[in-house]
mmCIF file of C-alpha atoms in Angstrom:
data_model
loop_
_atom_site.group_PDB
_atom_site.id
_atom_site.type_symbol
_atom_site.label_atom_id
_atom_site.label_comp_id
_atom_site.label_asym_id
_atom_site.label_seq_id
_atom_site.Cartn_x
_atom_site.Cartn_y
_atom_site.Cartn_z
ATOM 1 C CA MET T 1 0.000 0.000 0.000
ATOM 2 C CA GLU T 2 2.819 2.413 0.848
ATOM 3 C CA LYS T 3 4.439 1.866 -2.573
ATOM 4 C CA LEU T 4 1.096 2.479 -4.272
ATOM 5 C CA GLN T 5 0.796 5.798 -2.428
ATOM 6 C CA VAL T 6 4.326 6.827 -3.425
ATOM 7 C CA THR T 7 3.607 6.074 -7.084
ATOM 8 C CA PHE T 8 0.326 7.984 -6.858
ATOM 9 C CA ASP T 9 2.063 11.047 -5.401
ATOM 10 C CA LYS T 10 4.615 11.032 -8.208
ATOM 11 C CA LEU T 11 1.909 10.886 -10.866
ATOM 12 C CA LEU T 12 0.022 13.772 -9.258
ATOM 13 C CA ARG T 13 3.145 15.938 -9.194
ATOM 14 C CA GLU T 14 3.674 15.302 -12.912
ATOM 15 C CA THR T 15 0.059 16.086 -13.847
ATOM 16 C CA THR T 16 -0.666 19.524 -15.306
ATOM 17 C CA SER T 17 -4.087 21.168 -15.408
ATOM 18 C CA THR T 18 -3.828 23.707 -18.194
ATOM 19 C CA PHE T 19 -6.144 21.780 -20.532
ATOM 20 C CA HIS T 20 -9.193 19.597 -19.922
ATOM 21 C CA ARG T 21 -10.704 17.091 -22.345
ATOM 22 C CA TYR T 22 -14.336 17.545 -23.372
ATOM 23 C CA MET T 23 -15.438 14.657 -21.169
ATOM 24 C CA TYR T 24 -14.174 16.308 -17.966
ATOM 25 C CA ASP T 25 -17.389 18.261 -17.393
ATOM 26 C CA ARG T 26 -19.714 15.561 -18.691
ATOM 27 C CA ILE T 27 -18.906 12.902 -16.089
ATOM 28 C CA GLU T 28 -20.931 12.490 -12.908
ATOM 29 C CA TRP T 29 -17.789 11.986 -10.842
ATOM 30 C CA LYS T 30 -19.606 11.570 -7.499
ATOM 31 C CA GLU T 31 -21.598 8.480 -8.475
ATOM 32 C CA ARG T 32 -20.760 5.328 -6.473
ATOM 33 C CA ILE T 33 -19.180 3.484 -9.378
ATOM 34 C CA VAL T 34 -18.186 5.094 -12.671
ATOM 35 C CA GLY T 35 -16.364 3.657 -15.671
ATOM 36 C CA LEU T 36 -14.547 5.586 -18.393
ATOM 37 C CA LEU T 37 -13.818 3.581 -21.534
ATOM 38 C CA GLY T 38 -12.061 4.608 -24.691
ATOM 39 C CA PRO T 39 -9.383 3.731 -27.246
ATOM 40 C CA ARG T 40 -5.784 3.729 -26.174
ATOM 41 C CA GLY T 41 -3.966 7.043 -26.257
ATOM 42 C CA VAL T 42 -6.892 9.480 -26.017
ATOM 43 C CA GLY T 43 -5.993 10.864 -22.576
ATOM 44 C CA LYS T 44 -8.161 8.976 -20.079
ATOM 45 C CA THR T 45 -5.437 8.643 -17.434
ATOM 46 C CA THR T 46 -4.396 12.286 -17.591
ATOM 47 C CA MET T 47 -7.975 13.478 -17.219
ATOM 48 C CA VAL T 48 -8.573 11.244 -14.192
ATOM 49 C CA LEU T 49 -5.420 12.501 -12.472
ATOM 50 C CA GLN T 50 -6.416 16.090 -13.227
ATOM 51 C CA TYR T 51 -9.780 15.588 -11.569
ATOM 52 C CA ILE T 52 -8.186 14.053 -8.478
ATOM 53 C CA LYS T 53 -5.594 16.821 -8.197
ATOM 54 C CA GLU T 54 -8.145 19.595 -8.579
ATOM 55 C CA ASN T 55 -11.122 18.283 -6.620
ATOM 56 C CA LEU T 56 -10.410 15.545 -4.078
ATOM 57 C CA PRO T 57 -8.687 15.416 -0.669
ATOM 58 C CA ARG T 58 -5.402 13.561 -1.086
ATOM 59 C CA LYS T 59 -5.700 11.578 2.171
ATOM 60 C CA GLU T 60 -9.067 10.127 1.146
ATOM 61 C CA THR T 61 -8.053 9.261 -2.407
ATOM 62 C CA LEU T 62 -6.039 6.486 -4.035
ATOM 63 C CA TYR T 63 -5.163 5.910 -7.679
ATOM 64 C CA VAL T 64 -3.731 2.575 -8.843
ATOM 65 C CA ILE T 65 -2.935 0.899 -12.147
ATOM 66 C CA ALA T 66 -4.485 -2.551 -12.424
ATOM 67 C CA GLU T 67 -1.278 -4.137 -13.725
ATOM 68 C CA ASP T 68 0.783 -2.944 -10.737
ATOM 69 C CA LEU T 69 2.915 -5.649 -9.115
ATOM 70 C CA TYR T 70 0.830 -5.163 -5.951
ATOM 71 C CA PHE T 71 -1.855 -7.266 -7.619
ATOM 72 C CA SER T 72 0.445 -10.240 -8.082
ATOM 73 C CA SER T 73 -0.190 -11.030 -4.404
ATOM 74 C CA HIS T 74 -3.322 -8.986 -3.602
ATOM 75 C CA THR T 75 -6.810 -8.625 -5.037
ATOM 76 C CA LEU T 76 -8.899 -5.557 -5.748
ATOM 77 C CA ILE T 77 -10.999 -6.540 -2.750
ATOM 78 C CA ASP T 78 -7.861 -6.637 -0.575
ATOM 79 C CA LEU T 79 -7.031 -3.139 -1.745
ATOM 80 C CA ALA T 80 -10.529 -1.795 -1.117
ATOM 81 C CA ASP T 81 -10.630 -3.360 2.366
ATOM 82 C CA ALA T 82 -7.266 -1.893 3.380
ATOM 83 C CA PHE T 83 -8.061 1.512 1.866
ATOM 84 C CA ALA T 84 -11.462 1.731 3.590
ATOM 85 C CA LYS T 85 -9.897 0.899 6.976
ATOM 86 C CA VAL T 86 -7.705 4.014 6.829
ATOM 87 C CA GLY T 87 -10.592 6.309 5.887
ATOM 88 C CA GLY T 88 -10.386 6.057 2.116
ATOM 89 C CA LYS T 89 -13.366 7.303 0.126
ATOM 90 C CA TYR T 90 -12.285 7.658 -3.513
ATOM 91 C CA LEU T 91 -10.660 4.693 -5.264
ATOM 92 C CA PHE T 92 -9.474 5.064 -8.865
ATOM 93 C CA ILE T 93 -8.419 1.956 -10.825
ATOM 94 C CA ASP T 94 -6.731 2.584 -14.176
ATOM 95 C CA GLU T 95 -6.626 0.065 -17.050
ATOM 96 C CA ILE T 96 -8.955 -2.323 -15.257
ATOM 97 C CA HIS T 97 -9.198 -4.492 -18.369
ATOM 98 C CA LYS T 98 -5.769 -5.888 -17.411
ATOM 99 C CA TYR T 99 -7.142 -7.385 -14.179
ATOM 100 C CA LYS T 100 -8.726 -10.811 -14.523
ATOM 101 C CA GLY T 101 -12.118 -11.064 -12.838
ATOM 102 C CA TRP T 102 -12.493 -7.290 -12.539
ATOM 103 C CA SER T 103 -16.294 -7.235 -12.817
ATOM 104 C CA ARG T 104 -16.966 -9.777 -10.080
ATOM 105 C CA GLU T 105 -14.662 -8.000 -7.638
ATOM 106 C CA LEU T 106 -16.066 -4.564 -8.445
ATOM 107 C CA LYS T 107 -19.529 -5.872 -7.650
ATOM 108 C CA LEU T 108 -18.315 -7.175 -4.275
ATOM 109 C CA ILE T 109 -16.602 -3.859 -3.506
ATOM 110 C CA TYR T 110 -19.832 -2.077 -4.377
ATOM 111 C CA ASP T 111 -21.820 -4.391 -2.078
ATOM 112 C CA TYR T 112 -19.356 -4.420 0.847
ATOM 113 C CA HIS T 113 -18.137 -0.819 0.909
ATOM 114 C CA SER T 114 -20.956 1.688 0.625
ATOM 115 C CA GLU T 115 -18.545 4.387 1.809
ATOM 116 C CA LEU T 116 -16.323 4.008 -1.267
ATOM 117 C CA HIS T 117 -16.687 5.790 -4.590
ATOM 118 C CA VAL T 118 -14.982 3.698 -7.267
ATOM 119 C CA PHE T 119 -13.866 5.062 -10.637
ATOM 120 C CA PHE T 120 -12.202 2.882 -13.259
ATOM 121 C CA THR T 121 -10.842 3.288 -16.754
ATOM 122 C CA GLY T 122 -10.573 0.589 -19.368
ATOM 123 C CA SER T 123 -10.074 -0.200 -23.002
ATOM 124 C CA SER T 124 -13.079 0.427 -25.218
ATOM 125 C CA VAL T 125 -13.121 -3.284 -26.072
ATOM 126 C CA LEU T 126 -14.234 -3.959 -22.500
ATOM 127 C CA ASP T 127 -17.940 -4.816 -22.446
ATOM 128 C CA ILE T 128 -19.558 -4.010 -19.107
ATOM 129 C CA SER T 129 -22.708 -5.925 -19.994
ATOM 130 C CA LYS T 130 -20.676 -9.123 -20.400
ATOM 131 C CA GLY T 131 -19.282 -8.817 -16.894
ATOM 132 C CA VAL T 132 -21.328 -9.726 -13.856
ATOM 133 C CA SER T 133 -24.920 -8.951 -14.820
ATOM 134 C CA ASP T 134 -25.640 -7.121 -11.582
ATOM 135 C CA LEU T 135 -22.671 -4.787 -12.133
ATOM 136 C CA SER T 136 -24.033 -3.427 -15.398
ATOM 137 C CA ARG T 137 -27.011 -1.985 -13.503
ATOM 138 C CA ARG T 138 -24.788 -0.348 -10.905
ATOM 139 C CA VAL T 139 -22.085 1.257 -13.018
ATOM 140 C CA LEU T 140 -22.387 4.529 -14.917
ATOM 141 C CA THR T 141 -20.171 4.358 -18.003
ATOM 142 C CA TYR T 142 -18.809 6.891 -20.458
ATOM 143 C CA GLU T 143 -16.770 6.515 -23.615
ATOM 144 C CA MET T 144 -14.171 9.101 -24.622
ATOM 145 C CA GLN T 145 -12.794 9.703 -28.098
ATOM 146 C CA GLY T 146 -9.697 11.528 -29.349
ATOM 147 C CA LEU T 147 -9.207 15.261 -29.765
ATOM 148 C CA SER T 148 -11.627 17.381 -31.737
ATOM 149 C CA TYR T 149 -10.162 20.136 -33.904
ATOM 150 C CA ARG T 150 -11.277 22.612 -31.225
ATOM 151 C CA GLU T 151 -9.436 20.699 -28.489
ATOM 152 C CA TYR T 152 -6.320 20.381 -30.635
ATOM 153 C CA LEU T 153 -6.227 24.157 -31.146
ATOM 154 C CA GLN T 154 -6.486 24.750 -27.415
ATOM 155 C CA LEU T 155 -3.966 22.087 -26.353
ATOM 156 C CA PHE T 156 -1.227 22.672 -28.914
ATOM 157 C CA HIS T 157 -1.711 26.295 -29.996
ATOM 158 C CA ASN T 158 -3.430 27.984 -27.038
ATOM 159 C CA ILE T 159 -6.337 29.040 -29.256
ATOM 160 C CA THR T 160 -9.639 28.860 -27.381
ATOM 161 C CA LEU T 161 -12.866 28.453 -29.326
ATOM 162 C CA PRO T 162 -16.310 27.705 -27.875
ATOM 163 C CA ILE T 163 -18.135 24.438 -28.406
ATOM 164 C CA TYR T 164 -20.864 24.820 -31.035
ATOM 165 C CA SER T 165 -23.832 22.497 -31.315
ATOM 166 C CA LEU T 166 -24.623 20.902 -34.667
ATOM 167 C CA GLN T 167 -27.668 23.151 -34.923
ATOM 168 C CA GLN T 168 -25.506 26.247 -34.425
ATOM 169 C CA VAL T 169 -23.083 25.081 -37.108
ATOM 170 C CA LEU T 170 -25.916 24.446 -39.562
ATOM 171 C CA ALA T 171 -27.439 27.853 -38.766
ATOM 172 C CA GLN T 172 -24.131 29.562 -39.685
ATOM 173 C CA GLU T 173 -23.649 30.801 -36.107
ATOM 174 C CA VAL T 174 -19.926 30.023 -35.876
ATOM 175 C CA SER T 175 -18.038 33.254 -35.217
ATOM 176 C CA LEU T 176 -14.347 33.512 -36.116
ATOM 177 C CA PRO T 177 -12.148 35.199 -33.499
ATOM 178 C CA LYS T 178 -10.169 38.185 -34.737
ATOM 179 C CA GLY T 179 -7.030 37.036 -36.489
ATOM 180 C CA PHE T 180 -7.984 33.342 -36.457
ATOM 181 C CA LEU T 181 -7.171 31.489 -39.673
ATOM 182 C CA PRO T 182 -9.080 28.166 -39.785
ATOM 183 C CA PHE T 183 -6.634 26.486 -42.176
ATOM 184 C CA GLN T 184 -3.404 27.565 -40.504
ATOM 185 C CA TYR T 185 -3.449 24.399 -38.383
ATOM 186 C CA PHE T 186 -6.187 22.228 -39.922
ATOM 187 C CA SER T 187 -3.843 20.168 -42.098
ATOM 188 C CA ASP T 188 -1.547 19.513 -39.126
ATOM 189 C CA TYR T 189 -4.540 18.426 -37.041
ATOM 190 C CA LEU T 190 -5.626 15.948 -39.696
ATOM 191 C CA GLN T 191 -2.129 14.481 -39.949
ATOM 192 C CA ARG T 192 -1.166 14.303 -36.276
ATOM 193 C CA GLY T 193 -3.712 16.011 -34.043
ATOM 194 C CA TYR T 194 -6.280 13.379 -33.018
ATOM 195 C CA TYR T 195 -4.163 12.018 -30.174
ATOM 196 C CA PRO T 196 -2.924 14.237 -27.313
ATOM 197 C CA PHE T 197 0.707 13.193 -27.778
ATOM 198 C CA GLY T 198 3.644 15.539 -28.071
ATOM 199 C CA ASP T 199 5.257 16.130 -31.447
ATOM 200 C CA ASN T 200 8.152 13.735 -30.903
ATOM 201 C CA ASN T 201 7.966 10.228 -32.365
ATOM 202 C CA LEU T 202 4.210 10.340 -33.020
ATOM 203 C CA GLU T 203 4.379 7.563 -35.597
ATOM 204 C CA LEU T 204 6.385 5.254 -33.314
ATOM 205 C CA TYR T 205 4.127 5.905 -30.326
ATOM 206 C CA LEU T 206 0.963 5.426 -32.346
ATOM 207 C CA MET T 207 2.232 2.132 -33.766
ATOM 208 C CA GLN T 208 2.831 0.965 -30.187
ATOM 209 C CA VAL T 209 -0.741 1.948 -29.328
ATOM 210 C CA VAL T 210 -2.086 0.010 -32.329
ATOM 211 C CA ASN T 211 -0.015 -3.099 -31.617
ATOM 212 C CA THR T 212 -0.986 -3.174 -27.946
ATOM 213 C CA ALA T 213 -4.657 -2.801 -28.844
ATOM 214 C CA LEU T 214 -4.353 -5.756 -31.237
ATOM 215 C CA GLU T 215 -2.051 -8.030 -29.261
ATOM 216 C CA VAL T 216 -3.304 -7.362 -25.741
ATOM 217 C CA ASP T 217 -6.714 -5.706 -25.535
ATOM 218 C CA ILE T 218 -8.560 -7.464 -28.349
ATOM 219 C CA ALA T 219 -6.668 -10.742 -27.945
ATOM 220 C CA LEU T 220 -7.566 -10.863 -24.248
ATOM 221 C CA PHE T 221 -11.266 -10.101 -24.513
ATOM 222 C CA ALA T 222 -11.947 -12.036 -27.705
ATOM 223 C CA ASN T 223 -9.823 -14.999 -26.566
ATOM 224 C CA LEU T 224 -7.910 -14.920 -29.829
ATOM 225 C CA THR T 225 -5.166 -17.380 -30.661
ATOM 226 C CA PRO T 226 -1.788 -16.035 -31.869
ATOM 227 C CA SER T 227 -2.731 -17.187 -35.366
ATOM 228 C CA THR T 228 -5.964 -15.178 -35.293
ATOM 229 C CA VAL T 229 -4.129 -12.117 -33.963
ATOM 230 C CA ARG T 230 -1.836 -12.295 -36.993
ATOM 231 C CA LYS T 231 -4.890 -12.414 -39.262
ATOM 232 C CA LEU T 232 -6.353 -9.464 -37.372
ATOM 233 C CA LYS T 233 -3.207 -7.476 -38.165
ATOM 234 C CA ARG T 234 -3.452 -8.454 -41.823
ATOM 235 C CA LEU T 235 -7.115 -7.400 -41.847
ATOM 236 C CA LEU T 236 -6.217 -3.976 -40.444
ATOM 237 C CA ALA T 237 -3.508 -3.644 -43.100
ATOM 238 C CA ILE T 238 -6.052 -4.455 -45.845
ATOM 239 C CA ILE T 239 -8.471 -1.880 -44.458
ATOM 240 C CA ALA T 240 -5.711 0.729 -44.141
ATOM 241 C CA GLN T 241 -4.833 0.364 -47.811
ATOM 242 C CA ALA T 242 -8.396 0.413 -49.133
ATOM 243 C CA ALA T 243 -10.557 2.459 -46.710
ATOM 244 C CA PRO T 244 -13.103 3.770 -47.054
ATOM 245 C CA PHE T 245 -14.726 0.941 -48.980
ATOM 246 C CA LYS T 246 -17.955 -1.003 -49.187
ATOM 247 C CA PRO T 247 -17.063 -4.242 -47.436
ATOM 248 C CA ASN T 248 -17.063 -7.576 -49.183
ATOM 249 C CA PHE T 249 -16.453 -9.818 -46.171
ATOM 250 C CA THR T 250 -16.529 -12.942 -48.322
ATOM 251 C CA GLN T 251 -13.714 -11.662 -50.533
ATOM 252 C CA ILE T 252 -11.627 -10.473 -47.575
ATOM 253 C CA GLY T 253 -12.255 -13.774 -45.819
ATOM 254 C CA GLY T 254 -10.828 -15.563 -48.847
ATOM 255 C CA GLN T 255 -7.656 -13.463 -48.645
ATOM 256 C CA LEU T 256 -7.220 -14.288 -44.958
ATOM 257 C CA GLU T 257 -8.536 -17.862 -45.200
ATOM 258 C CA VAL T 258 -11.261 -17.326 -42.621
ATOM 259 C CA SER T 259 -15.057 -17.327 -42.873
ATOM 260 C CA ARG T 260 -17.143 -14.339 -43.800
ATOM 261 C CA ASN T 261 -18.693 -14.237 -40.331
ATOM 262 C CA SER T 262 -15.252 -14.291 -38.729
ATOM 263 C CA ILE T 263 -14.227 -11.217 -40.726
ATOM 264 C CA SER T 264 -17.366 -9.439 -39.548
ATOM 265 C CA ASP T 265 -16.554 -10.322 -35.932
ATOM 266 C CA LEU T 266 -12.942 -9.177 -36.266
ATOM 267 C CA CYS T 267 -14.088 -5.857 -37.719
ATOM 268 C CA VAL T 268 -16.317 -5.320 -34.685
ATOM 269 C CA TRP T 269 -13.302 -5.805 -32.409
ATOM 270 C CA LEU T 270 -11.224 -3.383 -34.482
ATOM 271 C CA GLU T 271 -14.087 -0.914 -34.221
ATOM 272 C CA LYS T 272 -14.372 -1.325 -30.446
ATOM 273 C CA ALA T 273 -10.633 -0.737 -30.092
ATOM 274 C CA GLY T 274 -10.887 2.583 -31.920
ATOM 275 C CA LEU T 275 -8.938 1.465 -34.982
ATOM 276 C CA ILE T 276 -11.698 1.483 -37.598
ATOM 277 C CA GLY T 277 -15.133 3.013 -37.970
ATOM 278 C CA GLN T 278 -18.030 1.150 -39.592
ATOM 279 C CA LEU T 279 -20.752 3.245 -41.191
ATOM 280 C CA ARG T 280 -24.013 1.315 -41.080
ATOM 281 C CA ASP T 281 -27.259 1.860 -42.913
ATOM 282 C CA SER T 282 -30.454 2.873 -41.138
ATOM 283 C CA THR T 283 -32.160 -0.545 -41.196
ATOM 284 C CA GLY T 284 -31.412 -0.829 -37.489
ATOM 285 C CA GLY T 285 -32.691 2.683 -36.738
ATOM 286 C CA ILE T 286 -30.703 5.867 -36.218
ATOM 287 C CA HIS T 287 -28.436 4.153 -33.685
ATOM 288 C CA GLY T 288 -26.581 2.521 -36.545
ATOM 289 C CA LEU T 289 -27.244 -1.139 -35.840
ATOM 290 C CA GLY T 290 -27.948 -1.990 -39.443
ATOM 291 C CA LYS T 291 -25.819 -3.515 -42.179
ATOM 292 C CA VAL T 292 -22.273 -2.164 -42.577
ATOM 293 C CA ASP T 293 -22.275 0.074 -45.644
ATOM 294 C CA LYS T 294 -18.715 1.426 -45.543
ATOM 295 C CA VAL T 295 -15.538 0.800 -43.553
ATOM 296 C CA PHE T 296 -13.171 3.622 -42.568
ATOM 297 C CA LEU T 297 -10.012 3.889 -40.562
ATOM 298 C CA ASP T 298 -11.048 5.472 -37.285
ATOM 299 C CA ASN T 299 -9.579 8.955 -37.755
ATOM 300 C CA PRO T 300 -7.430 10.958 -40.209
ATOM 301 C CA THR T 301 -4.265 10.661 -38.089
ATOM 302 C CA LEU T 302 -4.450 6.856 -38.353
ATOM 303 C CA ILE T 303 -4.791 7.183 -42.115
ATOM 304 C CA TYR T 304 -1.538 9.125 -42.341
ATOM 305 C CA VAL T 305 0.284 6.622 -40.123
ATOM 306 C CA LEU T 306 -1.199 3.344 -41.432
ATOM 307 C CA GLY T 307 -2.552 4.242 -44.852
ATOM 308 C CA SER T 308 -1.124 3.989 -48.329
ATOM 309 C CA GLU T 309 1.434 6.411 -49.738
ATOM 310 C CA ASN T 310 -1.140 7.967 -52.065
ATOM 311 C CA ILE T 311 -3.727 9.235 -49.602
ATOM 312 C CA GLU T 312 -6.909 10.561 -51.158
ATOM 313 C CA ILE T 313 -8.069 13.919 -49.777
ATOM 314 C CA GLY T 314 -11.666 12.768 -50.233
ATOM 315 C CA THR T 315 -10.965 9.904 -47.827
ATOM 316 C CA ILE T 316 -9.560 12.339 -45.252
ATOM 317 C CA ARG T 317 -12.602 14.607 -45.523
ATOM 318 C CA GLU T 318 -15.169 11.840 -45.098
ATOM 319 C CA THR T 319 -13.230 10.225 -42.248
ATOM 320 C CA PHE T 320 -12.928 13.541 -40.392
ATOM 321 C CA PHE T 321 -16.663 14.252 -40.720
ATOM 322 C CA PHE T 322 -17.676 10.735 -39.634
ATOM 323 C CA ASN T 323 -15.214 10.748 -36.746
ATOM 324 C CA GLN T 324 -16.224 14.117 -35.315
ATOM 325 C CA MET T 325 -19.990 13.724 -35.736
ATOM 326 C CA ARG T 326 -20.293 10.332 -34.057
ATOM 327 C CA VAL T 327 -19.286 11.718 -30.630
ATOM 328 C CA ASN T 328 -22.614 13.473 -30.076
ATOM 329 C CA HIS T 329 -24.863 12.104 -32.809
ATOM 330 C CA ALA T 330 -26.098 8.900 -34.380
ATOM 331 C CA ILE T 331 -24.651 8.761 -37.891
ATOM 332 C CA THR T 332 -25.647 6.339 -40.651
ATOM 333 C CA SER T 333 -25.195 6.112 -44.386
ATOM 334 C CA SER T 334 -27.591 8.082 -46.536
ATOM 335 C CA PRO T 335 -29.465 6.387 -49.381
ATOM 336 C CA VAL T 336 -28.963 9.489 -51.559
ATOM 337 C CA SER T 337 -25.735 11.042 -50.256
ATOM 338 C CA ASP T 338 -22.753 10.452 -47.953
ATOM 339 C CA PHE T 339 -24.148 10.649 -44.414
ATOM 340 C CA LEU T 340 -27.399 10.885 -42.462
ATOM 341 C CA VAL T 341 -27.054 12.415 -38.983
ATOM 342 C CA SER T 342 -29.620 11.938 -36.203
ATOM 343 C CA GLY T 343 -31.985 10.472 -38.766
ATOM 344 C CA GLU T 344 -32.853 13.895 -40.227
ATOM 345 C CA TYR T 345 -29.843 15.804 -41.595
ATOM 346 C CA THR T 346 -28.339 14.744 -44.934
ATOM 347 C CA PHE T 347 -24.734 15.648 -45.748
ATOM 348 C CA GLU T 348 -22.673 15.542 -48.925
ATOM 349 C CA VAL T 349 -18.959 15.993 -48.191
ATOM 350 C CA GLY T 350 -16.404 17.269 -50.695
ATOM 351 C CA GLY T 351 -14.073 20.045 -51.831
ATOM 352 C CA LYS T 352 -14.964 23.683 -52.497
ATOM 353 C CA LYS T 353 -16.248 22.818 -56.001
ATOM 354 C CA LYS T 354 -18.746 20.252 -54.699
ATOM 355 C CA LYS T 355 -22.197 20.704 -56.310
ATOM 356 C CA GLN T 356 -25.668 20.388 -54.761
ATOM 357 C CA LYS T 357 -27.315 18.362 -57.525
ATOM 358 C CA GLN T 358 -27.308 15.116 -55.535
ATOM 359 C CA ILE T 359 -29.271 16.572 -52.592
ATOM 360 C CA GLN T 360 -31.160 19.489 -54.140
ATOM 361 C CA ASP T 361 -34.579 17.911 -53.515
ATOM 362 C CA ILE T 362 -33.818 16.622 -50.017
ATOM 363 C CA ALA T 363 -35.139 18.476 -46.970
ATOM 364 C CA GLN T 364 -32.568 19.496 -44.330
ATOM 365 C CA SER T 365 -29.668 18.659 -46.617
ATOM 366 C CA TYR T 366 -26.243 20.299 -46.590
ATOM 367 C CA VAL T 367 -23.098 20.424 -48.666
ATOM 368 C CA VAL T 368 -19.980 20.221 -46.508
ATOM 369 C CA LYS T 369 -17.049 21.839 -48.294
ATOM 370 C CA ASP T 370 -13.377 21.700 -47.505
ATOM 371 C CA ASP T 371 -11.105 24.683 -48.318
ATOM 372 C CA ILE T 372 -13.664 27.375 -47.441
ATOM 373 C CA GLU T 373 -13.434 29.493 -44.274
ATOM 374 C CA THR T 374 -17.096 30.495 -43.937
ATOM 375 C CA GLY T 375 -20.364 29.119 -45.243
ATOM 376 C CA TYR T 376 -23.624 30.422 -46.637
ATOM 377 C CA GLY T 377 -27.109 28.954 -46.964
ATOM 378 C CA ASN T 378 -26.812 25.187 -46.749
ATOM 379 C CA ILE T 379 -23.075 25.174 -47.530
ATOM 380 C CA ILE T 380 -21.026 24.478 -44.395
ATOM 381 C CA PRO T 381 -17.218 24.552 -44.019
ATOM 382 C CA LEU T 382 -15.820 21.132 -43.168
ATOM 383 C CA TRP T 383 -13.514 22.408 -40.396
ATOM 384 C CA GLN T 384 -16.471 23.730 -38.362
ATOM 385 C CA PHE T 385 -17.616 20.190 -37.592
ATOM 386 C CA GLY T 386 -14.472 19.944 -35.487
ATOM 387 C CA LEU T 387 -15.915 22.457 -33.014
ATOM 388 C CA THR T 388 -18.816 20.335 -31.773
ATOM 389 C CA TYR T 389 -17.094 18.832 -28.714
#
């Protein structure tokens, strides 16, 4: 316990509070048990440490990493018991997906220690509903994505812009601060700005994130064999070279020598891990539970790191729009255009010469254009969709 406290103190000293992720103010931190899920590398740990440093009494708080050596000879229940005995009230467990039997023990902690507030983070592949059934009714969960364009501007360039709702963007209510040039940093954001890393060795660090997600997170929760993990890597490589594309799971399965259904399952795991995005049609309703219509890499930064040498700007534009919109809205494919958002807004995404012919007879339809600073009528600048969270 003493070593855990020493490590915790060191992490708090190293934590800065000059920038908060969008999820910071959305979380009900005081609930009895809260889970924060998300892809690797999006800043979950930093945000948790910021909240502790800024809001909680140090003597009543403990932060641990679930893979700490402490847990080679102790359980989570042991930790909670010992912490509660010395007056602990706020227990934070990071990377809980690395602890076998996490859900059962969290349920017992919840039942035995009503005085404790437990907060945990985990990989987005972790499925709370597949843990102990009783736990899923007790835990309040959130899922955090990578940086929006707005957050990138604030974190890396000290440019503060307000959050605009989709309705405000569509109503042309975005106001440009004096001297702000939307495209001065937009290209850099697309290439390297989705993850809150520093500028050094982004490609190397991101490849480590991808490999760990494949070899550890997905492999653990899907019980994959080493052979299947290798096929998963090959599948991601195929997607990286071809995305976005209309999936032919039978054809891809033939390349990898696995069944069509297996390819579909592997794509779901890649999606959960934040490595790809699957745009579904509206047959399952606006929540996107229908048939997969198109497969993307998850975000533009991944395209530049994993994609082909000849990257299509149209791919970047569509991926950016899909990636940013899904945080707050249900997004599906449109039968007449590129995207349908919240079941009512139709969007056609392209460059500044994009025409309206495809959507001219569609109510609540918009042309999203890259390379324009401001919009007019139903023409909306692409970059403004990066201000919605």
